[in-house]
XYZ file of C-alpha atoms in Angstrom:
691
model
C -46.432 29.186 70.335
C -42.799 29.897 69.431
C -42.281 32.054 66.359
C -45.996 32.964 66.468
C -46.983 29.591 65.025
C -50.265 27.893 65.796
C -50.148 24.317 67.251
C -50.416 22.539 63.884
C -47.794 24.797 62.269
C -45.483 24.273 65.259
C -45.894 20.488 64.960
C -44.920 20.615 61.246
C -41.931 22.888 61.921
C -40.502 20.835 64.806
C -40.855 17.388 63.179
C -37.315 17.231 61.841
C -36.792 13.645 60.727
C -38.570 10.955 58.753
C -41.310 11.297 56.136
C -43.777 14.115 56.810
C -46.937 15.129 54.938
C -48.157 18.656 55.677
C -51.682 19.141 54.364
C -51.811 22.926 53.991
C -55.264 24.255 53.130
C -55.744 27.556 51.295
C -54.576 30.552 53.332
C -53.190 28.470 56.210
C -49.601 29.774 56.162
C -47.893 27.138 54.042
C -44.853 29.230 53.061
C -44.423 30.280 56.678
C -44.230 26.638 57.754
C -41.744 25.658 55.028
C -39.369 28.545 55.778
C -39.577 28.102 59.559
C -38.844 24.413 59.098
C -35.730 25.156 57.026
C -34.546 27.588 59.712
C -35.284 25.025 62.437
C -33.246 22.348 60.662
C -30.282 24.736 60.453
C -30.641 25.702 64.132
C -30.522 22.016 65.033
C -27.213 21.517 63.277
C -28.046 20.597 59.690
C -25.552 22.361 57.379
C -27.581 24.729 55.140
C -26.170 23.267 51.935
C -27.431 19.812 52.995
C -31.043 21.024 52.687
C -32.835 20.876 49.334
C -36.233 22.547 48.913
C -38.067 22.221 45.614
C -41.090 24.181 44.403
C -42.724 25.122 41.114
C -41.962 28.811 40.535
C -38.869 30.953 40.839
C -40.900 33.514 42.775
C -41.800 30.940 45.446
C -38.189 29.724 45.625
C -36.826 33.264 46.049
C -39.416 34.060 48.717
C -38.467 30.938 50.696
C -34.769 31.783 50.504
C -35.373 35.361 51.698
C -37.699 34.397 54.537
C -35.354 31.680 55.812
C -32.453 34.180 55.858
C -34.549 36.679 57.872
C -35.511 33.996 60.417
C -31.891 32.994 60.965
C -30.931 36.647 61.388
C -27.440 36.285 59.965
C -25.644 35.943 56.690
C -24.801 32.314 56.095
C -21.675 31.326 54.209
C -23.573 28.314 52.908
C -27.202 28.466 51.817
C -29.927 25.867 51.477
C -30.537 24.895 47.869
C -34.018 26.199 47.061
C -35.190 26.065 43.470
C -37.767 24.848 40.989
C -37.812 21.243 39.763
C -36.551 22.343 36.360
C -33.664 24.390 37.813
C -32.662 21.452 39.997
C -32.603 19.167 36.962
C -30.496 21.670 34.999
C -27.841 21.603 37.743
C -27.882 17.800 37.842
C -27.619 17.489 34.066
C -24.823 20.058 33.814
C -22.801 17.607 35.923
C -23.805 14.430 34.072
C -25.303 15.257 30.635
C -22.382 13.829 28.586
C -23.267 10.356 29.935
C -26.611 10.700 28.121
C -25.034 11.939 24.894
C -25.596 15.667 25.436
C -22.950 18.388 25.767
C -22.470 19.776 29.286
C -23.377 23.214 27.887
C -26.622 22.044 26.287
C -29.136 24.691 25.196
C -32.646 24.807 26.677
C -35.323 25.400 24.062
C -38.336 27.505 24.985
C -41.771 27.275 23.414
C -40.865 29.341 20.354
C -37.766 27.240 19.695
C -39.799 24.052 20.069
C -42.359 25.203 17.526
C -39.583 25.994 15.033
C -38.254 22.450 15.395
C -41.774 21.035 15.180
C -42.378 22.954 11.953
C -39.245 21.407 10.448
C -40.248 17.906 11.582
C -43.708 18.272 10.020
C -42.175 19.591 6.807
C -39.979 16.463 6.614
C -43.013 14.161 6.727
C -44.918 16.511 4.376
C -47.706 17.368 6.836
C -49.228 20.843 6.450
C -50.776 23.137 9.062
C -54.273 22.096 8.012
C -53.561 18.574 9.319
C -51.339 19.327 12.328
C -50.033 22.693 13.486
C -46.544 22.968 15.018
C -48.044 24.193 18.298
C -50.339 21.167 18.465
C -47.402 18.851 17.799
C -45.443 20.444 20.659
C -48.460 19.986 22.952
C -48.866 16.318 22.038
C -45.143 15.604 22.443
C -45.177 17.425 25.789
C -48.076 15.286 26.993
C -46.298 12.115 25.889
C -43.080 13.128 27.610
C -44.985 13.825 30.828
C -46.377 10.279 30.526
C -42.825 8.964 29.839
C -43.702 7.958 26.259
C -40.556 7.921 24.110
C -40.559 8.317 20.293
C -40.381 4.548 19.687
C -43.554 3.975 21.745
C -45.597 6.938 20.473
C -47.292 5.080 17.601
C -48.605 2.413 19.999
C -50.327 4.966 22.262
C -51.610 7.276 19.500
C -55.410 7.267 19.241
C -56.512 10.126 16.987
C -55.397 10.944 13.448
C -53.459 13.939 14.781
C -51.645 11.761 17.308
C -50.667 9.239 14.616
C -49.168 12.075 12.553
C -47.473 13.389 15.702
C -45.947 9.976 16.390
C -44.256 10.133 12.967
C -42.874 13.634 13.644
C -41.846 12.952 17.269
C -38.670 11.023 16.386
C -37.557 13.701 13.916
C -38.252 16.413 16.493
C -36.220 14.606 19.139
C -33.334 13.869 16.772
C -33.210 17.536 15.750
C -33.083 18.554 19.424
C -30.192 16.224 20.156
C -28.317 17.234 17.017
C -28.592 20.866 18.128
C -27.185 19.953 21.547
C -30.444 21.073 23.104
C -33.241 19.889 25.376
C -36.769 21.165 25.922
C -38.438 21.702 29.308
C -39.845 18.188 29.496
C -36.450 16.697 28.624
C -34.932 18.341 31.705
C -37.092 16.083 33.857
C -37.025 13.027 31.576
C -33.252 13.086 31.173
C -32.750 13.387 34.931
C -35.009 10.397 35.515
C -33.173 8.462 32.778
C -29.834 9.365 34.369
C -30.978 8.027 37.739
C -32.318 4.815 36.155
C -29.258 4.043 34.030
C -26.455 5.253 36.282
C -26.800 4.240 39.942
C -23.564 6.028 40.842
C -24.933 9.337 39.496
C -28.169 8.824 41.427
C -26.267 8.099 44.656
C -23.962 11.082 44.126
C -26.903 13.462 43.684
C -28.895 11.970 46.589
C -25.848 12.114 48.900
C -25.550 15.869 48.422
C -28.508 16.369 50.779
C -29.724 15.148 54.167
C -33.205 16.701 53.926
C -35.618 17.185 51.037
C -38.682 19.474 51.175
C -41.188 19.552 48.314
C -43.686 22.404 48.068
C -47.002 22.090 46.168
C -46.633 18.306 46.146
C -50.122 17.922 44.670
C -48.770 19.415 41.421
C -46.042 16.813 40.810
C -46.228 14.707 37.669
C -45.056 11.099 37.320
C -41.468 12.014 36.398
C -41.084 14.539 39.245
C -42.532 11.954 41.633
C -39.830 9.447 40.655
C -37.056 12.030 40.938
C -38.202 12.915 44.476
C -38.300 9.257 45.456
C -34.804 8.645 44.069
C -33.345 11.602 45.994
C -35.067 10.808 49.318
C -34.995 7.023 49.467
C -31.701 6.702 51.336
C -32.112 9.305 54.113
C -35.973 9.271 54.170
C -36.035 12.834 55.530
C -38.741 13.874 53.093
C -41.240 16.625 53.924
C -43.938 17.300 51.334
C -46.346 20.210 51.646
C -49.487 20.669 49.623
C -53.253 20.559 49.351
C -55.075 17.935 47.334
C -58.068 20.315 47.215
C -55.984 22.716 45.105
C -54.703 20.183 42.566
C -55.748 21.883 39.300
C -52.999 21.003 36.822
C -54.065 17.548 35.635
C -53.884 18.851 32.054
C -50.144 19.392 32.644
C -49.678 15.853 33.907
C -49.981 16.594 37.640
C -51.340 13.589 39.530
C -53.307 14.260 42.712
C -52.809 10.585 43.650
C -49.223 11.372 44.701
C -50.386 13.385 47.704
C -53.372 11.108 48.344
C -51.127 8.009 48.471
C -48.224 9.507 50.420
C -48.885 7.298 53.466
C -48.919 4.262 51.176
C -45.528 5.204 49.702
C -44.058 6.091 53.105
C -45.999 4.010 55.684
C -44.210 5.557 58.675
C -45.055 9.109 57.546
C -46.488 11.621 59.984
C -49.434 13.703 58.745
C -50.043 17.266 59.960
C -53.146 19.200 58.881
C -53.084 23.008 58.620
C -56.746 24.049 58.704
C -56.722 27.528 60.274
C -57.367 29.940 57.409
C -56.075 33.509 57.908
C -57.175 34.868 54.528
C -60.933 34.712 54.058
C -63.967 35.539 56.152
C -66.155 32.822 57.656
C -68.904 33.624 55.141
C -66.584 32.912 52.191
C -65.058 29.783 53.723
C -68.525 28.399 54.382
C -69.096 28.208 50.629
C -65.645 26.750 49.966
C -66.072 23.999 52.552
C -69.540 23.082 51.252
C -68.283 22.837 47.682
C -65.113 20.788 48.114
C -66.769 18.073 50.198
C -68.532 16.874 47.056
C -65.154 15.470 45.941
C -65.006 11.947 47.340
C -61.280 11.274 46.804
C -59.586 13.737 49.146
C -57.901 14.037 52.524
C -60.467 14.773 55.224
C -60.064 18.400 56.307
C -62.128 21.563 56.820
C -60.882 25.151 56.708
C -61.524 27.019 59.969
C -61.803 30.834 59.691
C -59.616 33.068 61.823
C -61.803 35.947 60.580
C -65.377 35.444 61.748
C -68.469 36.909 60.124
C -68.067 38.776 56.862
C -70.369 39.876 54.058
C -72.479 37.093 52.542
C -71.283 36.173 49.026
C -73.632 37.305 46.247
C -74.840 35.333 43.240
C -75.754 37.514 40.243
C -78.009 36.055 37.541
C -77.706 38.112 34.357
C -79.618 37.834 31.065
C -76.480 37.486 28.942
C -72.698 37.958 28.959
C -72.975 41.679 28.116
C -75.293 42.268 31.069
C -72.986 40.209 33.280
C -70.026 42.422 32.385
C -72.076 45.610 32.918
C -73.301 44.417 36.302
C -69.847 43.441 37.551
C -68.135 46.625 36.315
C -70.927 48.826 37.699
C -70.504 47.153 41.084
C -66.739 47.756 41.032
C -67.209 51.377 39.924
C -69.648 51.963 42.772
C -67.236 50.589 45.357
C -64.356 52.643 43.933
C -66.464 55.807 44.153
C -66.846 55.204 47.880
C -63.098 55.778 48.195
C -62.531 52.793 50.479
C -61.115 50.460 47.826
C -58.433 50.805 45.143
C -58.443 49.166 41.691
C -55.767 46.662 42.749
C -58.182 45.296 45.378
C -60.385 43.725 42.688
C -59.981 40.569 40.613
C -62.310 39.197 37.937
C -61.640 35.469 37.579
C -62.790 33.353 34.641
C -62.362 29.798 33.369
C -61.523 30.360 29.681
C -59.483 32.898 27.722
C -62.529 33.913 25.654
C -64.492 35.275 28.620
C -62.753 38.609 29.419
C -63.685 40.425 26.175
C -67.017 41.962 27.377
C -65.439 42.875 30.727
C -62.596 44.707 28.971
C -65.172 46.591 26.892
C -67.126 47.714 29.968
C -63.991 48.625 31.923
C -62.855 50.832 29.048
C -66.262 52.518 28.899
C -66.099 53.164 32.637
C -62.487 54.419 32.273
C -61.324 52.030 34.997
C -57.704 50.827 34.947
C -57.332 47.092 34.394
C -54.689 44.566 33.457
C -55.245 41.302 31.614
C -52.809 39.086 33.486
C -50.956 36.507 31.433
C -50.864 38.210 28.028
C -47.821 38.081 25.768
C -44.666 37.233 27.657
C -41.804 39.725 27.637
C -39.637 36.922 26.274
C -42.015 36.275 23.370
C -41.371 39.715 21.878
C -39.499 39.631 18.585
C -36.665 41.904 19.751
C -36.045 39.840 22.872
C -36.067 36.579 20.930
C -33.572 38.038 18.447
C -31.080 39.134 21.121
C -31.437 35.876 23.051
C -30.846 33.902 19.842
C -27.476 35.690 19.471
C -26.594 34.841 23.083
C -27.675 31.205 22.715
C -25.516 30.857 19.610
C -22.502 32.212 21.501
C -22.919 29.405 24.053
C -24.091 26.548 21.795
C -23.036 27.087 18.133
C -24.900 23.916 17.106
C -28.225 25.560 18.112
C -29.750 25.573 14.634
C -33.021 27.285 15.596
C -31.147 30.287 16.961
C -28.731 30.360 14.019
C -31.530 30.345 11.451
C -33.332 33.137 13.318
C -30.452 35.605 13.291
C -28.238 34.592 10.363
C -29.808 37.460 8.392
C -31.193 39.569 11.266
C -30.402 42.409 10.889
C -30.245 41.968 7.115
C -26.645 41.304 6.072
C -27.032 39.862 2.562
C -27.581 36.209 3.544
C -30.925 35.751 1.827
C -33.334 32.825 1.603
C -31.505 31.178 -1.291
C -28.189 31.169 0.602
C -29.850 29.685 3.702
C -31.537 26.960 1.620
C -28.145 25.957 0.133
C -26.582 25.826 3.621
C -29.444 23.721 5.026
C -29.306 21.307 2.089
C -25.593 20.766 2.710
C -26.179 20.267 6.457
C -28.859 17.639 5.749
C -26.737 15.892 3.111
C -23.643 15.665 5.324
C -25.460 15.175 8.660
C -23.547 18.086 10.185
C -24.827 21.010 12.275
C -25.567 24.102 10.210
C -22.821 26.049 12.026
C -20.158 23.616 10.794
C -21.303 24.097 7.206
C -20.740 27.881 7.224
C -16.934 27.764 6.581
C -17.581 25.817 3.347
C -20.080 28.332 1.943
C -17.752 29.441 -0.879
C -17.482 25.899 -2.249
C -21.207 25.075 -2.242
C -23.022 24.838 -5.581
C -25.747 27.420 -5.970
C -24.469 29.745 -3.239
C -25.076 33.378 -4.266
C -21.650 35.108 -4.524
C -22.892 38.149 -2.583
C -23.648 35.955 0.441
C -20.235 34.272 0.730
C -18.381 37.198 2.280
C -21.343 38.022 4.562
C -21.400 34.464 5.918
C -17.669 34.589 6.671
C -18.000 37.992 8.371
C -20.942 36.801 10.467
C -19.175 33.638 11.604
C -16.015 35.582 12.453
C -18.049 38.061 14.533
C -19.736 35.293 16.525
C -16.473 33.423 17.189
C -14.681 36.554 18.407
C -17.640 37.572 20.592
C -17.783 34.066 22.084
C -14.130 34.343 23.122
C -14.687 37.825 24.585
C -17.624 36.525 26.637
C -15.272 34.128 28.439
C -12.920 36.848 29.714
C -14.702 40.229 29.643
C -17.745 41.610 31.551
C -20.849 40.174 29.942
C -22.781 43.452 29.807
C -19.985 45.111 27.829
C -19.736 42.158 25.439
C -23.474 41.992 24.767
C -23.898 45.771 24.473
C -20.990 45.825 22.014
C -22.538 43.024 19.956
C -25.918 44.784 19.745
C -24.194 47.973 18.645
C -21.938 46.185 16.134
C -24.805 44.471 14.304
C -26.753 47.769 14.082
C -29.866 46.419 15.760
C -31.275 49.875 16.563
C -31.060 50.818 12.886
C -32.880 47.594 12.025
C -35.741 48.533 14.374
C -35.952 51.954 12.706
C -35.947 50.343 9.250
C -38.812 47.930 10.000
C -40.976 50.101 12.279
C -41.760 53.590 11.016
C -43.662 54.922 14.051
C -41.150 56.776 16.308
C -43.030 55.776 19.484
C -43.002 52.138 18.403
C -39.245 52.373 17.781
C -38.664 53.764 21.286
C -40.753 51.016 22.886
C -38.943 48.252 21.020
C -35.501 49.704 21.736
C -36.455 49.962 25.424
C -37.259 46.254 25.277
C -33.720 45.521 24.053
C -32.337 47.691 26.843
C -34.369 45.644 29.347
C -32.560 42.474 28.249
C -29.192 44.127 28.915
C -30.455 45.435 32.267
C -31.580 41.933 33.250
C -28.114 40.632 32.349
C -26.524 43.365 34.483
C -28.692 42.424 37.464
C -27.725 38.771 37.026
C -24.030 39.658 36.826
C -24.199 41.757 40.013
C -25.976 38.969 41.893
C -23.974 36.001 40.613
C -20.268 36.476 41.126
C -18.577 34.567 38.299
C -21.911 34.153 36.496
C -21.735 32.908 32.913
C -23.732 33.577 29.773
C -24.943 29.983 29.994
C -26.145 30.569 33.565
C -27.971 33.734 32.528
C -29.744 31.942 29.677
C -30.724 29.073 31.994
C -32.191 31.516 34.497
C -34.339 33.520 32.111
C -35.450 30.500 30.058
C -36.541 28.569 33.148
C -37.936 31.618 34.920
C -40.195 32.552 32.036
C -41.981 29.235 31.676
C -45.144 30.591 33.282
C -44.513 34.267 32.498
C -43.730 34.830 36.184
C -41.932 38.142 35.760
C -44.639 39.614 33.561
C -47.352 38.430 35.930
C -45.624 40.066 38.881
C -45.127 43.320 36.961
C -48.759 43.337 35.841
C -50.084 42.747 39.366
C -47.885 45.540 40.760
C -49.996 48.094 38.881
C -52.902 49.733 40.660
C -55.396 48.155 38.307
C -58.267 45.659 38.339
C -56.887 42.182 37.571
C -58.553 40.046 34.908
C -57.164 36.514 34.992
C -57.949 32.837 34.574
C -58.579 30.687 37.622
C -55.376 28.763 36.878
C -53.345 31.988 36.897
C -54.956 33.100 40.167
C -53.687 30.160 42.216
C -51.404 31.353 45.004
C -52.809 34.908 44.912
C -55.364 36.715 47.058
C -57.551 39.797 46.615
C -59.876 41.699 48.943
C -62.698 41.519 46.380
C -63.188 38.692 43.897
C -65.720 38.269 41.078
C -66.012 34.661 39.934
C -67.794 34.975 36.599
C -69.389 32.595 34.093
C -70.615 30.016 36.612
C -72.341 27.878 33.997
C -72.208 24.293 32.797
C -69.767 24.197 29.902
C -67.672 27.015 31.363
C -67.220 25.909 34.992
C -67.220 22.967 34.865
C -65.717 23.196 31.390
C -67.457 21.419 28.535
C -64.540 18.998 28.085
C -64.780 17.922 31.733
C -68.561 17.427 31.505
C -67.982 15.033 28.610
C -65.324 13.065 30.518
C -65.279 10.898 33.637
C -66.005 12.002 37.205
C -62.325 12.729 37.982
C -62.414 15.564 35.434
C -65.396 17.145 37.221
C -63.515 16.748 40.517
C -60.655 18.837 39.121
C -63.098 21.496 37.886
C -64.614 21.566 41.370
C -61.141 22.083 42.838
C -60.622 24.923 40.350
C -63.857 26.553 41.535
C -62.678 26.051 45.129
C -59.396 27.807 44.300
C -61.374 30.734 42.869
C -63.562 31.062 45.966
C -60.592 30.910 48.341
C -58.788 33.780 46.558
C -61.303 36.181 48.138
C -60.373 37.845 51.410
C -63.330 40.135 52.221
C -65.996 39.923 49.542
C -66.991 37.346 46.936
C -69.442 37.794 44.059
C -70.375 34.906 41.759
C -72.108 35.582 38.450
C -73.650 33.689 35.569
C -75.315 34.556 32.287
C -78.647 32.893 31.509
C -77.844 33.129 27.801
C -74.678 33.429 25.688
C -73.970 34.177 22.049
C -72.979 31.134 19.987
C -72.248 31.709 16.307
C -74.208 34.964 16.306
C -77.297 33.645 18.121
C -78.229 33.810 21.791
C -78.422 30.351 23.354
C -79.790 29.516 26.802
C -77.225 28.350 29.364
C -77.486 25.989 32.314
C -76.262 27.167 35.731
C -73.223 25.330 37.065
C -73.858 22.337 39.306
C -71.376 23.991 41.682
C -73.917 26.765 42.355
C -76.404 24.217 43.634
C -73.717 22.603 45.777
C -72.524 25.782 47.496
C -76.107 26.876 48.234
C -77.103 23.571 49.822
C -79.391 22.562 46.949
C -77.384 19.707 45.448
C -80.520 17.548 45.351
C -81.994 19.970 42.805
C -79.010 19.658 40.446
C -80.495 16.617 38.739
C -81.542 15.846 35.207
C -81.802 18.596 32.623
C -85.386 19.967 32.700
C -87.459 20.795 29.660
C -86.753 24.307 28.303
C -88.660 26.846 30.367
C -89.367 24.451 33.247
C -88.839 26.370 36.508
C -86.398 25.512 39.262
C -86.022 27.393 42.520
C -83.088 29.834 42.549
C -80.375 29.298 45.128
C -80.926 30.848 48.506
C -79.710 34.425 48.998
C -79.201 34.925 45.240
C -79.532 38.420 43.845
C -80.886 38.589 40.306
C -80.002 41.181 37.714
C -82.593 41.636 35.016
C -81.391 43.396 31.904
C -83.225 46.252 30.192
C -84.603 43.926 27.517
C -85.367 41.080 29.922
C -88.773 41.529 31.591
C -88.396 38.235 33.371
C -85.328 36.640 34.838
C -85.814 32.873 35.148
C -84.530 31.088 38.236
C -81.698 28.599 38.058
C -82.224 25.595 35.817
C -80.634 22.279 36.604
C -77.376 21.156 34.961
C -77.316 18.129 32.709
C -75.373 15.008 33.463
C -77.308 13.421 36.320
C -77.527 14.286 39.985
C -74.635 15.782 41.891
C -72.928 13.419 44.328
C -73.687 13.973 47.976
C -70.723 14.882 50.175
C -69.077 12.245 52.305
C -70.064 14.124 55.436
C -72.416 17.000 56.210
C -71.101 20.374 54.972
C -69.804 22.827 57.560
C -71.275 26.092 56.353
């Protein structure tokens, strides 16, 4: 095949017009197909800038852009537009936001900013943290926005006490956002959809920019993204979507697997191409994956075929408790590392919940093995970074009250709490942004005299710096601002440990370095563009994740974080009812179990050479050991689904799965075989499993 593509990949790449659904199973070369298709479109005369490709992470977008450039073998004056959904919506709204009542240079609030606004909204309705925390309010509002529920409709859909309180705070939260000239992540999508609904000329103008639209990871689209795609593709109908319904694991974020399942219904003339040749995992590993996923009844019919035959049989470890499970897994890794064939970076320990890694970290430390807990605190959540970014946001959008309140007295400059309270009271009374109240500080009743001059000096500094940022190199402007405010001295004042000071100052330097990299890459780049890039890029801690995985260390990560990655050796731990599938899913309808099964499938298909699955037969709950029930998925992958029936009486035996290896602990003279999960029998697959 041309370009080294297999027949199915070649078919997807050379179908250049009309609706196309590419069902790309795990490890089947999805990115390869997307990039080859972009290159093929350009070779056949489509101007590069008439191609729009949308995906979900900046890393994926950058990889597509780079691979397409390599395939074409030349530097193009024009480039295809490849970006995330959120970045696409930012560009659209920068052109049209004033029509929706927002400034063209609107700010984008990240999670920390949102929680600050939420805290203020809850304070207004006199609701304390014991009733509804700011983080919970942000989560509820985010869920409503994903479902297209506006503030005026929130009360009618609220079900719990928390949701009724949230419905009262939602309007205040949204008003505060708009008053600050800001949007949150969900607004980027909602506002774009609203723009397309209210202004047909704007929708046509944006759709006419492109002749082809490609959507990666289509199974992860939510209702708003689905409508945006439809609006952009309806006229030319050259829509190619790529994805795998078997890897749809973000329902909790609003993703709807029905979008990929119903693609032929939405576009009746669509061609469907299945990529089923898996180049990642051995036949032994894929046998388990194929057996498992066929228990989901609502899916596209497909089976992964291994390019790598044979392989070591996956192991199932039954351990007395979570401590023994961690010891067993770490001992196995240590043994393999001693052989000298593997490196730490070859191993991943995957778990369902954030509480599970603690015993594994303990054992890894004891064994002196390097590890990294992927997805910890984001670089952009660090206090120093948030401080510097607040200064930069204020330079671009002076009405950004969250940023202003964060840095008005950071570093300390004599504008204390009393002065800020007087300023806020005046802003509320007059209905003006806090920034516009600053020039009147001297005339406000109750303003401490010592703060008046400091407020004027601060405002003057920010105005002058804002003007400099429009005509001078950004790195020089920002470095000068950090020096002028004495931020390094502030770090030394607050943090007494010299090593801690160095680490925190290095963090500030990293922000400036990131700005320098942006400025070198983007000729004519603006401070607003830089803020957009880092705010959007950090939504899923992409940069930190990439940095963490670059270390030669054992990766500990959730199954959700592991999607899109691969490792030679994978340990899928905690395979118990209540963990995988998660307790919440067990208590819900069958579709929730289906998503948990897809999550387990994602975990299995991360493994390239060797897969080990483990479970604890007992776990500590509130200081006491409680018996667990093995996951129904264990029975399914071992061909014993008929045994995963009703919950047996305590101590009643059930045969262990075939080829399981047990691990009795030192205080466990017997190691009982698998017990059945509760919740009724497991559904039989639609067709016989292909093991």
